[in-house]
Amino acid sequence: MTRRNPYLSGVLALGLFAALPAAHAASGSSSALDRNRELQACAAKAEANPDGAKADAKRWQEQGGGDHAKLCEALALFHAGDFKAAGTQMEALVPTLGKDDPKAAASLLGRAGWAWLRAGDQGRAERLYGKALDKMPGDTDLLIDRAFARAEGERFWDAIADLDAALSRDPRRADAYLYRATAHKALSNYRQALSDIDHALELKPGDPEAILLRGNVKAMGGNLPAARDDWALARRVSPDSEWGRAAADNLARTAELAGAAGKDKAKEPPKKAQ
């Protein structure tokens, strides 16, 4: 599955620290707001210029930035591709930045989970998502994230269970329908997969990823003409996207296979009349 919009930049800063100024009120609200502003600026820079953000974070730590500066560094490490270091640092910050604040702790645990998943450690990622869900039971985004991690470990039924729970809480999540369809496809449950894709397209008409997936499911189910119709549609809808390009590749590949099969058939000697 392709996980869309794993937000690990400015959204993290805004979401994680929205409740923190009250906790730091005793030390001065203006300094807490300054830390938040600096963290948000660092988070934005981390995505565009991770090396620059790392240097800023180091300077900030030397100037007494504390855990906020360490989180800034973790964000920069993530966007620089050092996922293990980023995940380790985010986990280490949970006892302090997430103290007495379940939402902040869950946010950090979830982002650490995504970092470990990117590092290739599906098991650790799933455990962190589980801890995050202990802090925020039933959180839709965390359920979807854990489902993604479970699917990466080929635990498709467990992924489906998380997606069922997420959709029971928010039935308008097109992405959850799409991820569940992908899990059903992996289990060869093509009818269920097509039903979920239809739900996703009702919520997000013309989505090229959903159309591409529908074509792939139809092809795996043995309906290649219908699959080619969907791939052609995905290519028309979004020719320059990764899904449009994948659809074009599928069309070209199946055309080559059909051409080769036709040549082989033409080479066969004619059958004698009975």
PDB file of C-alpha atoms in Angstrom:
ATOM      1  CA  MET A   1       0.000   0.000   0.000  1.00  0.00           C
ATOM      2  CA  THR A   2       1.044   3.595  -0.544  1.00  0.00           C
ATOM      3  CA  ARG A   3       0.564   5.627   2.616  1.00  0.00           C
ATOM      4  CA  ARG A   4      -0.540   9.140   1.701  1.00  0.00           C
ATOM      5  CA  ASN A   5       0.349  12.294   3.579  1.00  0.00           C
ATOM      6  CA  PRO A   6       2.276  10.939   6.550  1.00  0.00           C
ATOM      7  CA  TYR A   7       2.525  14.362   8.161  1.00  0.00           C
ATOM      8  CA  LEU A   8       5.794  14.851   9.977  1.00  0.00           C
ATOM      9  CA  SER A   9       6.518  18.541   9.623  1.00  0.00           C
ATOM     10  CA  GLY A  10       4.612  21.671  10.548  1.00  0.00           C
ATOM     11  CA  VAL A  11       1.468  19.740  11.389  1.00  0.00           C
ATOM     12  CA  LEU A  12       3.355  17.858  14.071  1.00  0.00           C
ATOM     13  CA  ALA A  13       4.509  21.049  15.707  1.00  0.00           C
ATOM     14  CA  LEU A  14       1.055  22.596  15.644  1.00  0.00           C
ATOM     15  CA  GLY A  15      -0.772  19.459  16.730  1.00  0.00           C
ATOM     16  CA  LEU A  16       1.673  18.347  19.379  1.00  0.00           C
ATOM     17  CA  PHE A  17       2.227  21.630  21.091  1.00  0.00           C
ATOM     18  CA  ALA A  18      -1.208  23.197  20.923  1.00  0.00           C
ATOM     19  CA  ALA A  19      -1.783  22.092  24.522  1.00  0.00           C
ATOM     20  CA  LEU A  20       1.740  22.639  25.827  1.00  0.00           C
ATOM     21  CA  PRO A  21       1.766  26.371  26.639  1.00  0.00           C
ATOM     22  CA  ALA A  22      -0.652  25.758  29.532  1.00  0.00           C
ATOM     23  CA  ALA A  23       1.674  23.132  30.928  1.00  0.00           C
ATOM     24  CA  HIS A  24       4.583  25.590  30.725  1.00  0.00           C
ATOM     25  CA  ALA A  25       2.623  28.565  32.015  1.00  0.00           C
ATOM     26  CA  ALA A  26       4.534  28.606  35.279  1.00  0.00           C
ATOM     27  CA  SER A  27       7.770  29.212  33.392  1.00  0.00           C
ATOM     28  CA  GLY A  28       6.282  32.058  31.374  1.00  0.00           C
ATOM     29  CA  SER A  29       3.802  31.910  28.519  1.00  0.00           C
ATOM     30  CA  SER A  30       5.872  34.155  26.256  1.00  0.00           C
ATOM     31  CA  SER A  31       8.877  31.808  26.390  1.00  0.00           C
ATOM     32  CA  ALA A  32       6.584  28.834  25.665  1.00  0.00           C
ATOM     33  CA  LEU A  33       5.153  30.628  22.648  1.00  0.00           C
ATOM     34  CA  ASP A  34       8.654  31.489  21.478  1.00  0.00           C
ATOM     35  CA  ARG A  35       9.647  27.815  21.692  1.00  0.00           C
ATOM     36  CA  ASN A  36       6.577  26.816  19.731  1.00  0.00           C
ATOM     37  CA  ARG A  37       7.223  29.397  17.024  1.00  0.00           C
ATOM     38  CA  GLU A  38      10.844  28.339  16.725  1.00  0.00           C
ATOM     39  CA  LEU A  39       9.851  24.678  16.550  1.00  0.00           C
ATOM     40  CA  GLN A  40       7.278  25.394  13.848  1.00  0.00           C
ATOM     41  CA  ALA A  41       9.848  27.316  11.819  1.00  0.00           C
ATOM     42  CA  CYS A  42      12.340  24.469  12.242  1.00  0.00           C
ATOM     43  CA  ALA A  43       9.722  21.896  11.237  1.00  0.00           C
ATOM     44  CA  ALA A  44       8.999  23.783   8.033  1.00  0.00           C
ATOM     45  CA  LYS A  45      12.717  24.105   7.287  1.00  0.00           C
ATOM     46  CA  ALA A  46      13.350  20.414   8.026  1.00  0.00           C
ATOM     47  CA  GLU A  47      11.244  19.353   5.065  1.00  0.00           C
ATOM     48  CA  ALA A  48      12.872  21.707   2.573  1.00  0.00           C
ATOM     49  CA  ASN A  49      16.404  21.813   3.969  1.00  0.00           C
ATOM     50  CA  PRO A  50      17.043  19.038   6.506  1.00  0.00           C
ATOM     51  CA  ASP A  51      20.778  19.718   6.795  1.00  0.00           C
ATOM     52  CA  GLY A  52      20.116  23.373   7.556  1.00  0.00           C
ATOM     53  CA  ALA A  53      17.457  22.424  10.084  1.00  0.00           C
ATOM     54  CA  LYS A  54      19.868  20.014  11.797  1.00  0.00           C
ATOM     55  CA  ALA A  55      22.438  22.787  12.139  1.00  0.00           C
ATOM     56  CA  ASP A  56      19.760  25.116  13.536  1.00  0.00           C
ATOM     57  CA  ALA A  57      18.669  22.447  16.016  1.00  0.00           C
ATOM     58  CA  LYS A  58      22.232  21.943  17.241  1.00  0.00           C
ATOM     59  CA  ARG A  59      22.665  25.686  17.800  1.00  0.00           C
ATOM     60  CA  TRP A  60      19.294  25.833  19.549  1.00  0.00           C
ATOM     61  CA  GLN A  61      20.299  23.006  21.875  1.00  0.00           C
ATOM     62  CA  GLU A  62      23.519  24.826  22.731  1.00  0.00           C
ATOM     63  CA  GLN A  63      21.422  27.886  23.558  1.00  0.00           C
ATOM     64  CA  GLY A  64      19.200  25.925  25.944  1.00  0.00           C
ATOM     65  CA  GLY A  65      16.393  24.885  23.587  1.00  0.00           C
ATOM     66  CA  GLY A  66      16.003  21.609  25.457  1.00  0.00           C
ATOM     67  CA  ASP A  67      13.475  19.038  24.310  1.00  0.00           C
ATOM     68  CA  HIS A  68      11.945  21.361  21.709  1.00  0.00           C
ATOM     69  CA  ALA A  69      15.352  21.623  20.032  1.00  0.00           C
ATOM     70  CA  LYS A  70      15.764  17.845  20.218  1.00  0.00           C
ATOM     71  CA  LEU A  71      12.408  17.380  18.489  1.00  0.00           C
ATOM     72  CA  CYS A  72      13.498  19.842  15.830  1.00  0.00           C
ATOM     73  CA  GLU A  73      16.601  17.706  15.289  1.00  0.00           C
ATOM     74  CA  ALA A  74      14.475  14.540  15.080  1.00  0.00           C
ATOM     75  CA  LEU A  75      12.331  16.109  12.358  1.00  0.00           C
ATOM     76  CA  ALA A  76      15.444  17.096  10.431  1.00  0.00           C
ATOM     77  CA  LEU A  77      16.881  13.585  10.805  1.00  0.00           C
ATOM     78  CA  PHE A  78      13.649  12.115   9.446  1.00  0.00           C
ATOM     79  CA  HIS A  79      13.630  14.315   6.355  1.00  0.00           C
ATOM     80  CA  ALA A  80      17.332  13.623   5.828  1.00  0.00           C
ATOM     81  CA  GLY A  81      16.490   9.926   5.626  1.00  0.00           C
ATOM     82  CA  ASP A  82      18.041   8.900   8.961  1.00  0.00           C
ATOM     83  CA  PHE A  83      14.855   7.183  10.059  1.00  0.00           C
ATOM     84  CA  LYS A  84      16.322   5.066  12.864  1.00  0.00           C
ATOM     85  CA  ALA A  85      17.890   8.064  14.578  1.00  0.00           C
ATOM     86  CA  ALA A  86      14.691  10.076  14.132  1.00  0.00           C
ATOM     87  CA  GLY A  87      12.523   7.303  15.573  1.00  0.00           C
ATOM     88  CA  THR A  88      14.859   6.736  18.508  1.00  0.00           C
ATOM     89  CA  GLN A  89      14.944  10.428  19.380  1.00  0.00           C
ATOM     90  CA  MET A  90      11.169  10.838  19.148  1.00  0.00           C
ATOM     91  CA  GLU A  91      10.625   7.826  21.415  1.00  0.00           C
ATOM     92  CA  ALA A  92      13.060   9.277  23.945  1.00  0.00           C
ATOM     93  CA  LEU A  93      11.092  12.541  24.074  1.00  0.00           C
ATOM     94  CA  VAL A  94       7.752  10.908  24.961  1.00  0.00           C
ATOM     95  CA  PRO A  95       8.304  10.832  28.771  1.00  0.00           C
ATOM     96  CA  THR A  96       9.010  14.577  28.852  1.00  0.00           C
ATOM     97  CA  LEU A  97       7.081  16.211  26.005  1.00  0.00           C
ATOM     98  CA  GLY A  98       4.224  13.755  26.400  1.00  0.00           C
ATOM     99  CA  LYS A  99       4.104  13.857  30.199  1.00  0.00           C
ATOM    100  CA  ASP A 100       0.550  14.288  31.519  1.00  0.00           C
ATOM    101  CA  ASP A 101      -0.662  14.892  27.962  1.00  0.00           C
ATOM    102  CA  PRO A 102      -1.990  11.744  26.229  1.00  0.00           C
ATOM    103  CA  LYS A 103      -2.554  13.539  22.937  1.00  0.00           C
ATOM    104  CA  ALA A 104       1.016  14.838  22.776  1.00  0.00           C
ATOM    105  CA  ALA A 105       2.408  11.433  23.772  1.00  0.00           C
ATOM    106  CA  ALA A 106       0.291   9.671  21.130  1.00  0.00           C
ATOM    107  CA  SER A 107       1.411  12.169  18.504  1.00  0.00           C
ATOM    108  CA  LEU A 108       5.083  11.541  19.247  1.00  0.00           C
ATOM    109  CA  LEU A 109       4.622   7.768  19.418  1.00  0.00           C
ATOM    110  CA  GLY A 110       2.774   7.769  16.105  1.00  0.00           C
ATOM    111  CA  ARG A 111       5.469   9.815  14.372  1.00  0.00           C
ATOM    112  CA  ALA A 112       8.156   7.593  15.847  1.00  0.00           C
ATOM    113  CA  GLY A 113       6.221   4.621  14.494  1.00  0.00           C
ATOM    114  CA  TRP A 114       6.227   6.108  11.015  1.00  0.00           C
ATOM    115  CA  ALA A 115       9.979   6.729  11.242  1.00  0.00           C
ATOM    116  CA  TRP A 116      10.635   3.097  12.243  1.00  0.00           C
ATOM    117  CA  LEU A 117       8.381   1.867   9.476  1.00  0.00           C
ATOM    118  CA  ARG A 118      10.403   3.899   6.992  1.00  0.00           C
ATOM    119  CA  ALA A 119      13.511   2.361   8.541  1.00  0.00           C
ATOM    120  CA  GLY A 120      12.136  -1.099   7.714  1.00  0.00           C
ATOM    121  CA  ASP A 121      11.302  -2.178  11.277  1.00  0.00           C
ATOM    122  CA  GLN A 122       7.614  -3.038  10.905  1.00  0.00           C
ATOM    123  CA  GLY A 123       7.414  -4.766  14.288  1.00  0.00           C
ATOM    124  CA  ARG A 124       8.718  -1.801  16.237  1.00  0.00           C
ATOM    125  CA  ALA A 125       6.482   0.532  14.287  1.00  0.00           C
ATOM    126  CA  GLU A 126       3.414  -1.538  15.096  1.00  0.00           C
ATOM    127  CA  ARG A 127       4.289  -1.634  18.798  1.00  0.00           C
ATOM    128  CA  LEU A 128       4.620   2.149  18.876  1.00  0.00           C
ATOM    129  CA  TYR A 129       1.281   2.602  17.134  1.00  0.00           C
ATOM    130  CA  GLY A 130      -0.201   0.269  19.740  1.00  0.00           C
ATOM    131  CA  LYS A 131       1.221   2.411  22.546  1.00  0.00           C
ATOM    132  CA  ALA A 132      -0.143   5.516  20.836  1.00  0.00           C
ATOM    133  CA  LEU A 133      -3.581   3.918  20.654  1.00  0.00           C
ATOM    134  CA  ASP A 134      -3.355   3.122  24.363  1.00  0.00           C
ATOM    135  CA  LYS A 135      -3.029   6.869  24.887  1.00  0.00           C
ATOM    136  CA  MET A 136      -5.751   7.778  22.371  1.00  0.00           C
ATOM    137  CA  PRO A 137      -8.066   4.763  21.995  1.00  0.00           C
ATOM    138  CA  GLY A 138     -10.010   4.661  18.756  1.00  0.00           C
ATOM    139  CA  ASP A 139      -8.074   7.466  17.081  1.00  0.00           C
ATOM    140  CA  THR A 140      -8.866   7.105  13.387  1.00  0.00           C
ATOM    141  CA  ASP A 141      -5.504   8.236  12.026  1.00  0.00           C
ATOM    142  CA  LEU A 142      -3.582   5.990  14.392  1.00  0.00           C
ATOM    143  CA  LEU A 143      -5.756   3.006  13.460  1.00  0.00           C
ATOM    144  CA  ILE A 144      -5.089   3.659   9.766  1.00  0.00           C
ATOM    145  CA  ASP A 145      -1.358   4.069  10.419  1.00  0.00           C
ATOM    146  CA  ARG A 146      -1.204   0.809  12.373  1.00  0.00           C
ATOM    147  CA  ALA A 147      -3.159  -0.943   9.620  1.00  0.00           C
ATOM    148  CA  PHE A 148      -0.554   0.262   7.146  1.00  0.00           C
ATOM    149  CA  ALA A 149       2.245  -1.097   9.350  1.00  0.00           C
ATOM    150  CA  ARG A 150       0.460  -4.427   9.729  1.00  0.00           C
ATOM    151  CA  ALA A 151      -0.019  -4.706   5.984  1.00  0.00           C
ATOM    152  CA  GLU A 152       3.677  -4.020   5.471  1.00  0.00           C
ATOM    153  CA  GLY A 153       4.273  -7.094   7.627  1.00  0.00           C
ATOM    154  CA  GLU A 154       1.775  -9.046   5.476  1.00  0.00           C
ATOM    155  CA  ARG A 155      -0.661  -9.306   8.388  1.00  0.00           C
ATOM    156  CA  PHE A 156      -3.548  -8.392   6.162  1.00  0.00           C
ATOM    157  CA  TRP A 157      -6.425  -9.607   8.323  1.00  0.00           C
ATOM    158  CA  ASP A 158      -5.096  -7.591  11.264  1.00  0.00           C
ATOM    159  CA  ALA A 159      -4.804  -4.589   8.968  1.00  0.00           C
ATOM    160  CA  ILE A 160      -8.396  -5.081   7.850  1.00  0.00           C
ATOM    161  CA  ALA A 161      -9.524  -5.225  11.501  1.00  0.00           C
ATOM    162  CA  ASP A 162      -7.918  -1.830  12.167  1.00  0.00           C
ATOM    163  CA  LEU A 163      -9.446  -0.372   9.005  1.00  0.00           C
ATOM    164  CA  ASP A 164     -12.867  -1.746   9.944  1.00  0.00           C
ATOM    165  CA  ALA A 165     -12.551   0.055  13.280  1.00  0.00           C
ATOM    166  CA  ALA A 166     -11.377   3.266  11.624  1.00  0.00           C
ATOM    167  CA  LEU A 167     -14.257   3.259   9.139  1.00  0.00           C
ATOM    168  CA  SER A 168     -16.796   2.552  11.862  1.00  0.00           C
ATOM    169  CA  ARG A 169     -15.644   5.810  13.456  1.00  0.00           C
ATOM    170  CA  ASP A 170     -15.301   7.825  10.252  1.00  0.00           C
ATOM    171  CA  PRO A 171     -17.044   6.244   7.232  1.00  0.00           C
ATOM    172  CA  ARG A 172     -15.956   9.102   4.975  1.00  0.00           C
ATOM    173  CA  ARG A 173     -12.263   8.213   4.938  1.00  0.00           C
ATOM    174  CA  ALA A 174     -11.616   7.381   1.298  1.00  0.00           C
ATOM    175  CA  ASP A 175      -8.016   6.462   2.106  1.00  0.00           C
ATOM    176  CA  ALA A 176      -9.137   3.811   4.601  1.00  0.00           C
ATOM    177  CA  TYR A 177     -11.391   2.202   1.995  1.00  0.00           C
ATOM    178  CA  LEU A 178      -8.488   2.199  -0.451  1.00  0.00           C
ATOM    179  CA  TYR A 179      -6.081   0.611   2.029  1.00  0.00           C
ATOM    180  CA  ARG A 180      -8.656  -2.028   2.940  1.00  0.00           C
ATOM    181  CA  ALA A 181      -9.154  -2.769  -0.749  1.00  0.00           C
ATOM    182  CA  THR A 182      -5.409  -3.284  -1.108  1.00  0.00           C
ATOM    183  CA  ALA A 183      -5.400  -5.702   1.822  1.00  0.00           C
ATOM    184  CA  HIS A 184      -8.320  -7.634   0.337  1.00  0.00           C
ATOM    185  CA  LYS A 185      -6.499  -7.757  -3.011  1.00  0.00           C
ATOM    186  CA  ALA A 186      -3.483  -9.300  -1.303  1.00  0.00           C
ATOM    187  CA  LEU A 187      -5.807 -11.966   0.135  1.00  0.00           C
ATOM    188  CA  SER A 188      -7.407 -12.563  -3.302  1.00  0.00           C
ATOM    189  CA  ASN A 189     -10.733 -11.245  -1.989  1.00  0.00           C
ATOM    190  CA  TYR A 190     -11.409  -9.441  -5.243  1.00  0.00           C
ATOM    191  CA  ARG A 191     -15.125  -8.820  -4.741  1.00  0.00           C
ATOM    192  CA  GLN A 192     -14.540  -7.135  -1.379  1.00  0.00           C
ATOM    193  CA  ALA A 193     -11.647  -5.151  -2.841  1.00  0.00           C
ATOM    194  CA  LEU A 194     -13.785  -3.826  -5.703  1.00  0.00           C
ATOM    195  CA  SER A 195     -16.560  -2.885  -3.278  1.00  0.00           C
ATOM    196  CA  ASP A 196     -14.111  -0.859  -1.161  1.00  0.00           C
ATOM    197  CA  ILE A 197     -12.690   0.850  -4.246  1.00  0.00           C
ATOM    198  CA  ASP A 198     -16.204   1.824  -5.297  1.00  0.00           C
ATOM    199  CA  HIS A 199     -16.745   3.393  -1.846  1.00  0.00           C
ATOM    200  CA  ALA A 200     -13.444   5.272  -2.152  1.00  0.00           C
ATOM    201  CA  LEU A 201     -14.401   6.618  -5.579  1.00  0.00           C
ATOM    202  CA  GLU A 202     -17.809   7.732  -4.312  1.00  0.00           C
ATOM    203  CA  LEU A 203     -16.014   9.815  -1.706  1.00  0.00           C
ATOM    204  CA  LYS A 204     -13.221  10.959  -4.022  1.00  0.00           C
ATOM    205  CA  PRO A 205     -14.398  10.763  -7.656  1.00  0.00           C
ATOM    206  CA  GLY A 206     -11.712  10.463 -10.293  1.00  0.00           C
ATOM    207  CA  ASP A 207      -8.949   9.451  -7.884  1.00  0.00           C
ATOM    208  CA  PRO A 208      -6.259   8.000 -10.194  1.00  0.00           C
ATOM    209  CA  GLU A 209      -4.808   5.728  -7.499  1.00  0.00           C
ATOM    210  CA  ALA A 210      -8.218   4.144  -6.888  1.00  0.00           C
ATOM    211  CA  ILE A 211      -8.848   3.736 -10.620  1.00  0.00           C
ATOM    212  CA  LEU A 212      -5.420   2.143 -11.120  1.00  0.00           C
ATOM    213  CA  LEU A 213      -6.039  -0.223  -8.207  1.00  0.00           C
ATOM    214  CA  ARG A 214      -9.444  -1.157  -9.600  1.00  0.00           C
ATOM    215  CA  GLY A 215      -7.806  -2.065 -12.888  1.00  0.00           C
ATOM    216  CA  ASN A 216      -5.184  -4.144 -11.102  1.00  0.00           C
ATOM    217  CA  VAL A 217      -7.846  -6.011  -9.120  1.00  0.00           C
ATOM    218  CA  LYS A 218      -9.852  -6.694 -12.279  1.00  0.00           C
ATOM    219  CA  ALA A 219      -6.741  -8.004 -14.022  1.00  0.00           C
ATOM    220  CA  MET A 220      -5.942 -10.322 -11.115  1.00  0.00           C
ATOM    221  CA  GLY A 221      -9.540 -11.524 -11.213  1.00  0.00           C
ATOM    222  CA  GLY A 222      -9.160 -12.450 -14.873  1.00  0.00           C
ATOM    223  CA  ASN A 223     -11.021  -9.550 -16.519  1.00  0.00           C
ATOM    224  CA  LEU A 224      -8.211  -8.018 -18.552  1.00  0.00           C
ATOM    225  CA  PRO A 225     -10.388  -5.971 -20.983  1.00  0.00           C
ATOM    226  CA  ALA A 226     -12.083  -4.206 -18.047  1.00  0.00           C
ATOM    227  CA  ALA A 227      -8.710  -3.736 -16.399  1.00  0.00           C
ATOM    228  CA  ARG A 228      -7.321  -2.064 -19.513  1.00  0.00           C
ATOM    229  CA  ASP A 229     -10.330   0.282 -19.577  1.00  0.00           C
ATOM    230  CA  ASP A 230      -9.513   1.383 -16.025  1.00  0.00           C
ATOM    231  CA  TRP A 231      -5.825   1.796 -16.764  1.00  0.00           C
ATOM    232  CA  ALA A 232      -6.667   3.925 -19.789  1.00  0.00           C
ATOM    233  CA  LEU A 233      -8.949   6.028 -17.607  1.00  0.00           C
ATOM    234  CA  ALA A 234      -6.265   6.480 -14.923  1.00  0.00           C
ATOM    235  CA  ARG A 235      -3.816   7.575 -17.606  1.00  0.00           C
ATOM    236  CA  ARG A 236      -6.308  10.115 -18.985  1.00  0.00           C
ATOM    237  CA  VAL A 237      -7.264  11.470 -15.563  1.00  0.00           C
ATOM    238  CA  SER A 238      -3.709  12.012 -14.308  1.00  0.00           C
ATOM    239  CA  PRO A 239      -1.107  11.248 -16.985  1.00  0.00           C
ATOM    240  CA  ASP A 240       1.848  12.780 -15.134  1.00  0.00           C
ATOM    241  CA  SER A 241       1.170  11.225 -11.725  1.00  0.00           C
ATOM    242  CA  GLU A 242       2.844   8.042 -10.492  1.00  0.00           C
ATOM    243  CA  TRP A 243      -0.505   6.270 -10.895  1.00  0.00           C
ATOM    244  CA  GLY A 244      -1.015   7.517 -14.429  1.00  0.00           C
ATOM    245  CA  ARG A 245       2.474   6.366 -15.358  1.00  0.00           C
ATOM    246  CA  ALA A 246       1.899   2.969 -13.736  1.00  0.00           C
ATOM    247  CA  ALA A 247      -1.342   2.617 -15.695  1.00  0.00           C
ATOM    248  CA  ALA A 248       0.500   3.441 -18.915  1.00  0.00           C
ATOM    249  CA  ASP A 249       3.119   0.803 -18.085  1.00  0.00           C
ATOM    250  CA  ASN A 250       0.382  -1.772 -17.473  1.00  0.00           C
ATOM    251  CA  LEU A 251      -1.228  -0.961 -20.803  1.00  0.00           C
ATOM    252  CA  ALA A 252       2.082  -1.237 -22.635  1.00  0.00           C
ATOM    253  CA  ARG A 253       3.017  -4.487 -20.913  1.00  0.00           C
ATOM    254  CA  THR A 254      -0.291  -6.191 -21.597  1.00  0.00           C
ATOM    255  CA  ALA A 255      -0.212  -4.993 -25.216  1.00  0.00           C
ATOM    256  CA  GLU A 256       3.243  -6.542 -25.639  1.00  0.00           C
ATOM    257  CA  LEU A 257       2.074  -9.799 -24.100  1.00  0.00           C
ATOM    258  CA  ALA A 258      -0.980  -9.859 -26.349  1.00  0.00           C
ATOM    259  CA  GLY A 259       1.200  -9.179 -29.394  1.00  0.00           C
ATOM    260  CA  ALA A 260       3.620 -11.943 -28.460  1.00  0.00           C
ATOM    261  CA  ALA A 261       0.766 -14.369 -27.919  1.00  0.00           C
ATOM    262  CA  GLY A 262      -0.662 -13.477 -31.327  1.00  0.00           C
ATOM    263  CA  LYS A 263       2.678 -14.106 -33.031  1.00  0.00           C
ATOM    264  CA  ASP A 264       3.049 -17.478 -31.321  1.00  0.00           C
ATOM    265  CA  LYS A 265      -0.433 -18.448 -32.406  1.00  0.00           C
ATOM    266  CA  ALA A 266       0.297 -17.419 -35.984  1.00  0.00           C
ATOM    267  CA  LYS A 267       3.367 -19.668 -36.011  1.00  0.00           C
ATOM    268  CA  GLU A 268       1.351 -22.721 -35.065  1.00  0.00           C
ATOM    269  CA  PRO A 269       0.816 -25.123 -38.009  1.00  0.00           C
ATOM    270  CA  PRO A 270      -2.769 -25.318 -39.192  1.00  0.00           C
ATOM    271  CA  LYS A 271      -4.714 -28.203 -37.765  1.00  0.00           C
ATOM    272  CA  LYS A 272      -5.636 -30.988 -40.147  1.00  0.00           C
ATOM    273  CA  ALA A 273      -9.291 -31.331 -40.984  1.00  0.00           C
ATOM    274  CA  GLN A 274     -10.951 -34.166 -39.120  1.00  0.00           C
TER     275      GLN A 274
END
